[in-house]
Amino acid sequence: MNINVSMRTVAVVETGSLMNMGKFVDEFRNYKDSDRQAIVERHYRLMRANQTVEFHEKMQKYWGTFNRAQLSRYVDSSDPDSSLPNLEHMLQTAEAIRAAGHPDWFQLVGLLHDMGKIQYLWGKACDGQQGTADGDQWALGGDTWVVGCAIPDTAVFPQFNALNPDMQDERYNIPNGMYQEHCGLANLKFAWGHDEYMYQMLVFNKATIPEEGLAMIRYHSCYPWHNKGEYHQFMTDDDWELLDWVLEFNKFDLYTKADKRPDVAALWPYYQSLIDKYMPGKLWW
Ligand SMILES: [Fe+2]
Ligand SMILES: [Fe+2]
């Protein structure tokens, strides 16, 4: 079935009690004692215990069909930094990228980068894809890692690494695991989430966003790679250039999560024009 999903439907946002104030830089990515600690810790325990090579392949098979549609609201339980629905975060990110003078495709990446969380509409609770704020989201969001090789201790909540069944499997629990050195990032399988789904959706729909932009979307949650220096043994020369772009993107993703609300209605026509330019017509989800 070919369904026209207007990106305008993203503009259905949740109103509620939101703090209208900024945050200091050292208050971000607090995985020790934020006021959402219990929710975040539970998220990562489940994510680490369930995201295996087998699970990735199952999700790839399920989601790779792109024959679904629709969208409404979303709050991310893997994230200690924001109580905002995701559209506002995506617009904040896009606006910060625009204000920094980056090109329009980069701004569009800011708008789209978390859209893959739309999987919650068609995902199953048992697969960690409930979209509710207190429901399981361990295959929608959160920091990812490469499945099929040893999970690094630099991942958040490394105390949960041993819960991963693949870490008892001698094919996967060694540094290179199932991969060849310098096989390229594009050939790695990551813990399944919004990044990989959105990347594949854009490729499927033949979006004309440049490769650097697609890399920002595909890899932005892999903090062990872009923030902790892991997985270098798998990288090609081209991947090092993509790393620079992902790092540039991540500044905007992280530090725009302070709860200051963007004016969705006023901003939308501009972003619709970017959608029309880089991903026109009917989109498959
Ligand atoms: Fe994200
Ligand atoms: Fe984000």
mmCIF file of C-alpha atoms and ligand atoms in Angstrom:
data_model
loop_
_atom_site.group_PDB
_atom_site.id
_atom_site.type_symbol
_atom_site.label_atom_id
_atom_site.label_comp_id
_atom_site.label_asym_id
_atom_site.label_seq_id
_atom_site.Cartn_x
_atom_site.Cartn_y
_atom_site.Cartn_z
ATOM 1 C CA MET A 1 0.000 0.000 0.000
ATOM 2 C CA ASN A 2 1.310 3.435 -0.903
ATOM 3 C CA ILE A 3 0.273 5.980 1.683
ATOM 4 C CA ASN A 4 0.962 9.684 1.545
ATOM 5 C CA VAL A 5 2.177 10.617 5.007
ATOM 6 C CA SER A 6 2.213 14.358 5.264
ATOM 7 C CA MET A 7 5.106 15.426 7.480
ATOM 8 C CA ARG A 8 2.643 18.054 8.652
ATOM 9 C CA THR A 9 1.099 15.415 10.887
ATOM 10 C CA VAL A 10 4.295 15.602 12.934
ATOM 11 C CA ALA A 11 3.053 18.982 14.071
ATOM 12 C CA VAL A 12 0.554 17.387 16.449
ATOM 13 C CA VAL A 13 2.334 18.128 19.692
ATOM 14 C CA GLU A 14 1.657 17.539 23.317
ATOM 15 C CA THR A 15 1.111 20.487 25.573
ATOM 16 C CA GLY A 16 1.675 20.086 29.248
ATOM 17 C CA SER A 17 3.861 21.197 32.087
ATOM 18 C CA LEU A 18 7.137 22.195 30.516
ATOM 19 C CA MET A 19 9.947 24.079 32.142
ATOM 20 C CA ASN A 20 10.681 27.145 30.057
ATOM 21 C CA MET A 21 14.346 27.446 30.922
ATOM 22 C CA GLY A 22 17.756 26.487 29.598
ATOM 23 C CA LYS A 23 20.382 24.122 30.963
ATOM 24 C CA PHE A 24 24.101 24.283 31.664
ATOM 25 C CA VAL A 25 26.361 22.095 29.524
ATOM 26 C CA ASP A 26 27.481 19.844 32.412
ATOM 27 C CA GLU A 27 23.854 19.015 33.187
ATOM 28 C CA PHE A 28 23.470 17.020 29.944
ATOM 29 C CA ARG A 29 23.936 13.252 29.639
ATOM 30 C CA ASN A 30 23.810 12.699 33.369
ATOM 31 C CA TYR A 31 23.377 8.919 33.682
ATOM 32 C CA LYS A 32 24.026 8.817 37.419
ATOM 33 C CA ASP A 33 21.462 10.860 39.304
ATOM 34 C CA SER A 34 19.119 12.784 37.022
ATOM 35 C CA ASP A 35 15.497 13.007 38.142
ATOM 36 C CA ARG A 36 14.668 10.443 35.427
ATOM 37 C CA GLN A 37 17.352 7.997 36.583
ATOM 38 C CA ALA A 38 15.100 5.019 37.337
ATOM 39 C CA ILE A 39 13.398 5.184 33.929
ATOM 40 C CA VAL A 40 16.672 5.653 32.054
ATOM 41 C CA GLU A 41 18.437 2.862 33.932
ATOM 42 C CA ARG A 42 15.584 0.447 33.293
ATOM 43 C CA HIS A 43 15.668 1.388 29.607
ATOM 44 C CA TYR A 44 19.347 0.535 29.270
ATOM 45 C CA ARG A 45 19.115 -2.683 31.260
ATOM 46 C CA LEU A 46 16.414 -3.947 28.883
ATOM 47 C CA MET A 47 18.197 -2.600 25.819
ATOM 48 C CA ARG A 48 21.465 -4.310 26.721
ATOM 49 C CA ALA A 49 19.724 -7.578 27.597
ATOM 50 C CA ASN A 50 17.721 -7.771 24.353
ATOM 51 C CA GLN A 51 19.620 -6.131 21.497
ATOM 52 C CA THR A 52 21.528 -8.970 19.853
ATOM 53 C CA VAL A 53 22.545 -9.863 16.294
ATOM 54 C CA GLU A 54 19.458 -12.044 16.052
ATOM 55 C CA PHE A 55 17.213 -9.229 17.254
ATOM 56 C CA HIS A 56 18.740 -6.787 14.761
ATOM 57 C CA GLU A 57 18.085 -9.204 11.918
ATOM 58 C CA LYS A 58 14.515 -9.755 13.057
ATOM 59 C CA MET A 59 13.870 -6.004 13.138
ATOM 60 C CA GLN A 60 15.535 -5.477 9.773
ATOM 61 C CA LYS A 61 13.186 -8.037 8.291
ATOM 62 C CA TYR A 62 10.105 -6.547 9.941
ATOM 63 C CA TRP A 63 10.857 -2.871 9.271
ATOM 64 C CA GLY A 64 12.536 -3.186 5.893
ATOM 65 C CA THR A 65 9.216 -3.462 4.079
ATOM 66 C CA PHE A 66 8.198 0.234 4.296
ATOM 67 C CA ASN A 67 4.497 -0.376 3.770
ATOM 68 C CA ARG A 68 3.034 1.547 6.750
ATOM 69 C CA ALA A 69 2.008 5.154 7.695
ATOM 70 C CA GLN A 70 0.876 7.935 10.203
ATOM 71 C CA LEU A 71 2.194 9.731 13.284
ATOM 72 C CA SER A 72 1.305 11.752 16.372
ATOM 73 C CA ARG A 73 3.255 12.336 19.572
ATOM 74 C CA TYR A 74 6.279 10.976 21.300
ATOM 75 C CA VAL A 75 8.363 11.448 24.482
ATOM 76 C CA ASP A 76 11.730 9.705 24.735
ATOM 77 C CA SER A 77 12.360 7.586 27.868
ATOM 78 C CA SER A 78 16.040 6.933 27.064
ATOM 79 C CA ASP A 79 16.803 10.602 27.408
ATOM 80 C CA PRO A 80 17.516 12.224 30.785
ATOM 81 C CA ASP A 81 17.637 15.681 29.170
ATOM 82 C CA SER A 82 14.154 16.420 27.925
ATOM 83 C CA SER A 83 10.494 16.134 28.766
ATOM 84 C CA LEU A 84 9.476 17.602 25.393
ATOM 85 C CA PRO A 85 7.733 15.669 22.649
ATOM 86 C CA ASN A 86 10.215 14.829 19.944
ATOM 87 C CA LEU A 87 8.985 17.177 17.235
ATOM 88 C CA GLU A 88 9.956 20.157 19.317
ATOM 89 C CA HIS A 89 13.397 18.699 19.952
ATOM 90 C CA MET A 90 13.843 18.066 16.232
ATOM 91 C CA LEU A 91 12.798 21.628 15.412
ATOM 92 C CA GLN A 92 15.122 23.004 18.085
ATOM 93 C CA THR A 93 17.971 21.025 16.569
ATOM 94 C CA ALA A 94 17.131 22.210 13.042
ATOM 95 C CA GLU A 95 16.862 25.818 14.150
ATOM 96 C CA ALA A 96 20.220 25.703 15.926
ATOM 97 C CA ILE A 97 21.821 24.229 12.791
ATOM 98 C CA ARG A 98 20.194 26.948 10.677
ATOM 99 C CA ALA A 99 21.338 29.693 13.066
ATOM 100 C CA ALA A 100 24.914 28.391 12.780
ATOM 101 C CA GLY A 101 24.758 28.983 9.002
ATOM 102 C CA HIS A 102 24.906 25.343 7.904
ATOM 103 C CA PRO A 103 23.399 24.310 4.533
ATOM 104 C CA ASP A 104 19.715 23.539 4.122
ATOM 105 C CA TRP A 105 20.163 19.746 3.852
ATOM 106 C CA PHE A 106 21.945 19.844 7.245
ATOM 107 C CA GLN A 107 18.991 21.765 8.702
ATOM 108 C CA LEU A 108 16.634 19.143 7.279
ATOM 109 C CA VAL A 109 18.712 16.424 8.930
ATOM 110 C CA GLY A 110 18.157 18.261 12.216
ATOM 111 C CA LEU A 111 14.418 18.131 11.608
ATOM 112 C CA LEU A 112 14.355 14.476 10.570
ATOM 113 C CA HIS A 113 17.002 12.878 12.723
ATOM 114 C CA ASP A 114 14.666 11.447 15.362
ATOM 115 C CA MET A 115 11.698 10.781 13.085
ATOM 116 C CA GLY A 116 12.528 7.081 13.048
ATOM 117 C CA LYS A 117 10.881 6.915 16.466
ATOM 118 C CA ILE A 118 7.681 6.777 14.453
ATOM 119 C CA GLN A 119 8.230 3.025 14.660
ATOM 120 C CA TYR A 120 6.291 3.200 17.914
ATOM 121 C CA LEU A 121 3.090 3.360 15.849
ATOM 122 C CA TRP A 122 3.616 -0.102 14.406
ATOM 123 C CA GLY A 123 6.062 -1.610 16.878
ATOM 124 C CA LYS A 124 5.306 -4.261 19.467
ATOM 125 C CA ALA A 125 5.698 -3.858 23.217
ATOM 126 C CA CYS A 126 7.592 -7.152 23.396
ATOM 127 C CA ASP A 127 10.111 -5.710 20.926
ATOM 128 C CA GLY A 128 10.746 -2.617 23.045
ATOM 129 C CA GLN A 129 8.848 -0.286 20.743
ATOM 130 C CA GLN A 130 6.049 1.166 22.851
ATOM 131 C CA GLY A 131 5.865 4.909 22.301
ATOM 132 C CA THR A 132 4.467 5.992 25.640
ATOM 133 C CA ALA A 133 6.736 7.938 27.979
ATOM 134 C CA ASP A 134 6.771 5.153 30.561
ATOM 135 C CA GLY A 135 6.520 2.249 28.097
ATOM 136 C CA ASP A 136 9.412 0.160 26.822
ATOM 137 C CA GLN A 137 11.412 1.932 24.122
ATOM 138 C CA TRP A 138 14.627 -0.048 24.084
ATOM 139 C CA ALA A 139 14.428 -0.608 20.309
ATOM 140 C CA LEU A 140 13.425 2.980 19.521
ATOM 141 C CA GLY A 141 15.967 5.184 21.223
ATOM 142 C CA GLY A 142 18.977 5.354 23.481
ATOM 143 C CA ASP A 143 22.700 5.156 22.827
ATOM 144 C CA THR A 144 23.471 2.348 20.402
ATOM 145 C CA TRP A 145 26.477 0.084 19.961
ATOM 146 C CA VAL A 146 27.628 -2.388 17.322
ATOM 147 C CA VAL A 147 26.048 -5.820 17.755
ATOM 148 C CA GLY A 148 28.105 -8.858 16.744
ATOM 149 C CA CYS A 149 31.303 -7.836 18.533
ATOM 150 C CA ALA A 150 32.314 -7.104 22.125
ATOM 151 C CA ILE A 151 30.291 -4.317 23.762
ATOM 152 C CA PRO A 152 32.763 -1.685 25.000
ATOM 153 C CA ASP A 153 32.957 -0.666 28.642
ATOM 154 C CA THR A 154 32.670 2.934 27.470
ATOM 155 C CA ALA A 155 28.982 2.379 26.640
ATOM 156 C CA VAL A 156 26.581 3.945 29.132
ATOM 157 C CA PHE A 157 25.640 1.504 31.908
ATOM 158 C CA PRO A 158 28.495 -0.950 31.157
ATOM 159 C CA GLN A 159 27.343 -2.959 34.184
ATOM 160 C CA PHE A 160 24.557 -4.266 31.921
ATOM 161 C CA ASN A 161 26.884 -5.512 29.154
ATOM 162 C CA ALA A 162 27.068 -8.996 30.652
ATOM 163 C CA LEU A 163 23.275 -9.306 30.373
ATOM 164 C CA ASN A 164 23.589 -9.429 26.575
ATOM 165 C CA PRO A 165 23.282 -13.040 25.346
ATOM 166 C CA ASP A 166 25.766 -12.371 22.520
ATOM 167 C CA MET A 167 28.439 -11.750 25.123
ATOM 168 C CA GLN A 168 28.263 -15.471 25.965
ATOM 169 C CA ASP A 169 28.720 -16.344 22.265
ATOM 170 C CA GLU A 170 32.338 -16.744 21.191
ATOM 171 C CA ARG A 171 31.537 -15.588 17.654
ATOM 172 C CA TYR A 172 30.498 -12.198 19.012
ATOM 173 C CA ASN A 173 32.207 -11.525 22.337
ATOM 174 C CA ILE A 174 35.646 -10.702 20.899
ATOM 175 C CA PRO A 175 36.834 -7.239 19.722
ATOM 176 C CA ASN A 176 36.196 -7.759 15.989
ATOM 177 C CA GLY A 177 33.423 -10.291 16.456
ATOM 178 C CA MET A 178 31.748 -11.174 13.155
ATOM 179 C CA TYR A 179 33.412 -8.339 11.208
ATOM 180 C CA GLN A 180 36.603 -7.880 9.187
ATOM 181 C CA GLU A 181 38.914 -4.987 10.045
ATOM 182 C CA HIS A 182 38.213 -1.871 7.939
ATOM 183 C CA CYS A 183 35.016 -3.376 6.581
ATOM 184 C CA GLY A 184 33.439 0.085 6.799
ATOM 185 C CA LEU A 185 30.796 1.454 9.164
ATOM 186 C CA ALA A 186 28.104 0.859 6.568
ATOM 187 C CA ASN A 187 28.639 -2.884 6.977
ATOM 188 C CA LEU A 188 28.170 -2.962 10.749
ATOM 189 C CA LYS A 189 24.908 -3.849 12.451
ATOM 190 C CA PHE A 190 23.916 -1.509 15.269
ATOM 191 C CA ALA A 191 21.512 -1.997 18.140
ATOM 192 C CA TRP A 192 18.169 -1.407 16.423
ATOM 193 C CA GLY A 193 16.520 1.974 16.901
ATOM 194 C CA HIS A 194 15.309 5.152 15.251
ATOM 195 C CA ASP A 195 18.677 5.869 13.623
ATOM 196 C CA GLU A 196 18.872 2.801 11.426
ATOM 197 C CA TYR A 197 15.177 2.829 10.567
ATOM 198 C CA MET A 198 15.197 6.475 9.484
ATOM 199 C CA TYR A 199 18.360 6.014 7.464
ATOM 200 C CA GLN A 200 16.826 3.075 5.630
ATOM 201 C CA MET A 201 13.558 4.960 5.143
ATOM 202 C CA LEU A 202 15.381 7.853 3.460
ATOM 203 C CA VAL A 203 17.332 5.499 1.210
ATOM 204 C CA PHE A 204 14.151 3.596 0.356
ATOM 205 C CA ASN A 205 12.379 6.836 -0.564
ATOM 206 C CA LYS A 206 15.373 8.063 -2.596
ATOM 207 C CA ALA A 207 15.844 11.248 -0.571
ATOM 208 C CA THR A 208 18.609 13.418 -2.063
ATOM 209 C CA ILE A 209 20.193 14.343 1.277
ATOM 210 C CA PRO A 210 23.995 14.012 0.846
ATOM 211 C CA GLU A 211 25.884 11.042 2.266
ATOM 212 C CA GLU A 212 27.200 13.108 5.197
ATOM 213 C CA GLY A 213 23.615 13.922 6.184
ATOM 214 C CA LEU A 214 22.547 10.296 5.974
ATOM 215 C CA ALA A 215 25.515 9.375 8.191
ATOM 216 C CA MET A 216 24.415 11.919 10.795
ATOM 217 C CA ILE A 217 21.033 10.214 10.934
ATOM 218 C CA ARG A 218 22.341 6.649 10.902
ATOM 219 C CA TYR A 219 25.102 7.004 13.485
ATOM 220 C CA HIS A 220 24.061 9.851 15.775
ATOM 221 C CA SER A 221 23.157 7.577 18.712
ATOM 222 C CA CYS A 222 26.350 5.539 18.588
ATOM 223 C CA TYR A 223 28.136 7.416 21.348
ATOM 224 C CA PRO A 224 30.729 4.636 21.821
ATOM 225 C CA TRP A 225 31.867 5.407 18.246
ATOM 226 C CA HIS A 226 31.586 9.173 17.913
ATOM 227 C CA ASN A 227 32.175 10.113 21.522
ATOM 228 C CA LYS A 228 34.346 7.366 23.054
ATOM 229 C CA GLY A 229 36.678 6.376 20.210
ATOM 230 C CA GLU A 230 35.442 2.813 19.789
ATOM 231 C CA TYR A 231 35.208 0.759 16.562
ATOM 232 C CA HIS A 232 38.096 2.510 14.797
ATOM 233 C CA GLN A 233 39.315 -0.883 13.582
ATOM 234 C CA PHE A 234 36.261 -1.147 11.322
ATOM 235 C CA MET A 235 36.545 2.308 9.745
ATOM 236 C CA THR A 236 37.589 3.166 6.194
ATOM 237 C CA ASP A 237 39.263 6.454 5.237
ATOM 238 C CA ASP A 238 35.878 7.818 4.162
ATOM 239 C CA ASP A 239 34.365 6.918 7.527
ATOM 240 C CA TRP A 240 36.784 9.311 9.236
ATOM 241 C CA GLU A 241 35.287 12.169 7.239
ATOM 242 C CA LEU A 242 31.804 11.051 8.202
ATOM 243 C CA LEU A 243 32.870 11.054 11.850
ATOM 244 C CA ASP A 244 33.641 14.782 11.614
ATOM 245 C CA TRP A 245 30.175 15.440 10.219
ATOM 246 C CA VAL A 246 28.461 13.332 12.871
ATOM 247 C CA LEU A 247 30.367 15.182 15.591
ATOM 248 C CA GLU A 248 29.329 18.520 14.105
ATOM 249 C CA PHE A 249 25.710 17.353 14.074
ATOM 250 C CA ASN A 250 25.795 16.023 17.608
ATOM 251 C CA LYS A 251 26.636 19.392 19.124
ATOM 252 C CA PHE A 252 23.248 20.584 17.931
ATOM 253 C CA ASP A 253 21.385 17.418 18.881
ATOM 254 C CA LEU A 254 22.557 17.397 22.479
ATOM 255 C CA TYR A 255 22.676 21.006 23.532
ATOM 256 C CA THR A 256 19.312 21.951 22.099
ATOM 257 C CA LYS A 257 17.458 19.634 24.462
ATOM 258 C CA ALA A 258 16.938 22.269 27.120
ATOM 259 C CA ASP A 259 13.222 22.756 27.474
ATOM 260 C CA LYS A 260 12.725 26.006 25.544
ATOM 261 C CA ARG A 261 9.807 25.637 23.157
ATOM 262 C CA PRO A 262 9.970 26.468 19.439
ATOM 263 C CA ASP A 263 7.008 28.015 17.578
ATOM 264 C CA VAL A 264 6.023 25.027 15.483
ATOM 265 C CA ALA A 265 3.333 26.757 13.394
ATOM 266 C CA ALA A 266 5.560 29.689 12.473
ATOM 267 C CA LEU A 267 8.544 27.524 11.542
ATOM 268 C CA TRP A 268 6.768 24.777 9.644
ATOM 269 C CA PRO A 269 6.381 26.382 6.169
ATOM 270 C CA TYR A 270 10.148 26.795 5.893
ATOM 271 C CA TYR A 271 10.827 23.190 6.854
ATOM 272 C CA GLN A 272 8.078 21.928 4.580
ATOM 273 C CA SER A 273 9.972 23.604 1.721
ATOM 274 C CA LEU A 274 13.093 21.633 2.657
ATOM 275 C CA ILE A 275 11.094 18.405 2.767
ATOM 276 C CA ASP A 276 9.660 19.218 -0.668
ATOM 277 C CA LYS A 277 13.166 19.863 -2.004
ATOM 278 C CA TYR A 278 14.961 16.768 -0.701
ATOM 279 C CA MET A 279 12.192 14.201 -0.296
ATOM 280 C CA PRO A 280 9.283 15.237 -2.513
ATOM 281 C CA GLY A 281 6.077 13.367 -3.132
ATOM 282 C CA LYS A 282 4.747 10.322 -1.369
ATOM 283 C CA LEU A 283 6.877 8.793 1.360
ATOM 284 C CA TRP A 284 6.823 5.195 2.438
ATOM 285 C CA TRP A 285 7.216 4.370 6.139
HETATM 286 FE FE FE B 1 18.161 10.544 18.130
HETATM 287 FE FE FE B 2 17.829 13.983 18.837
#
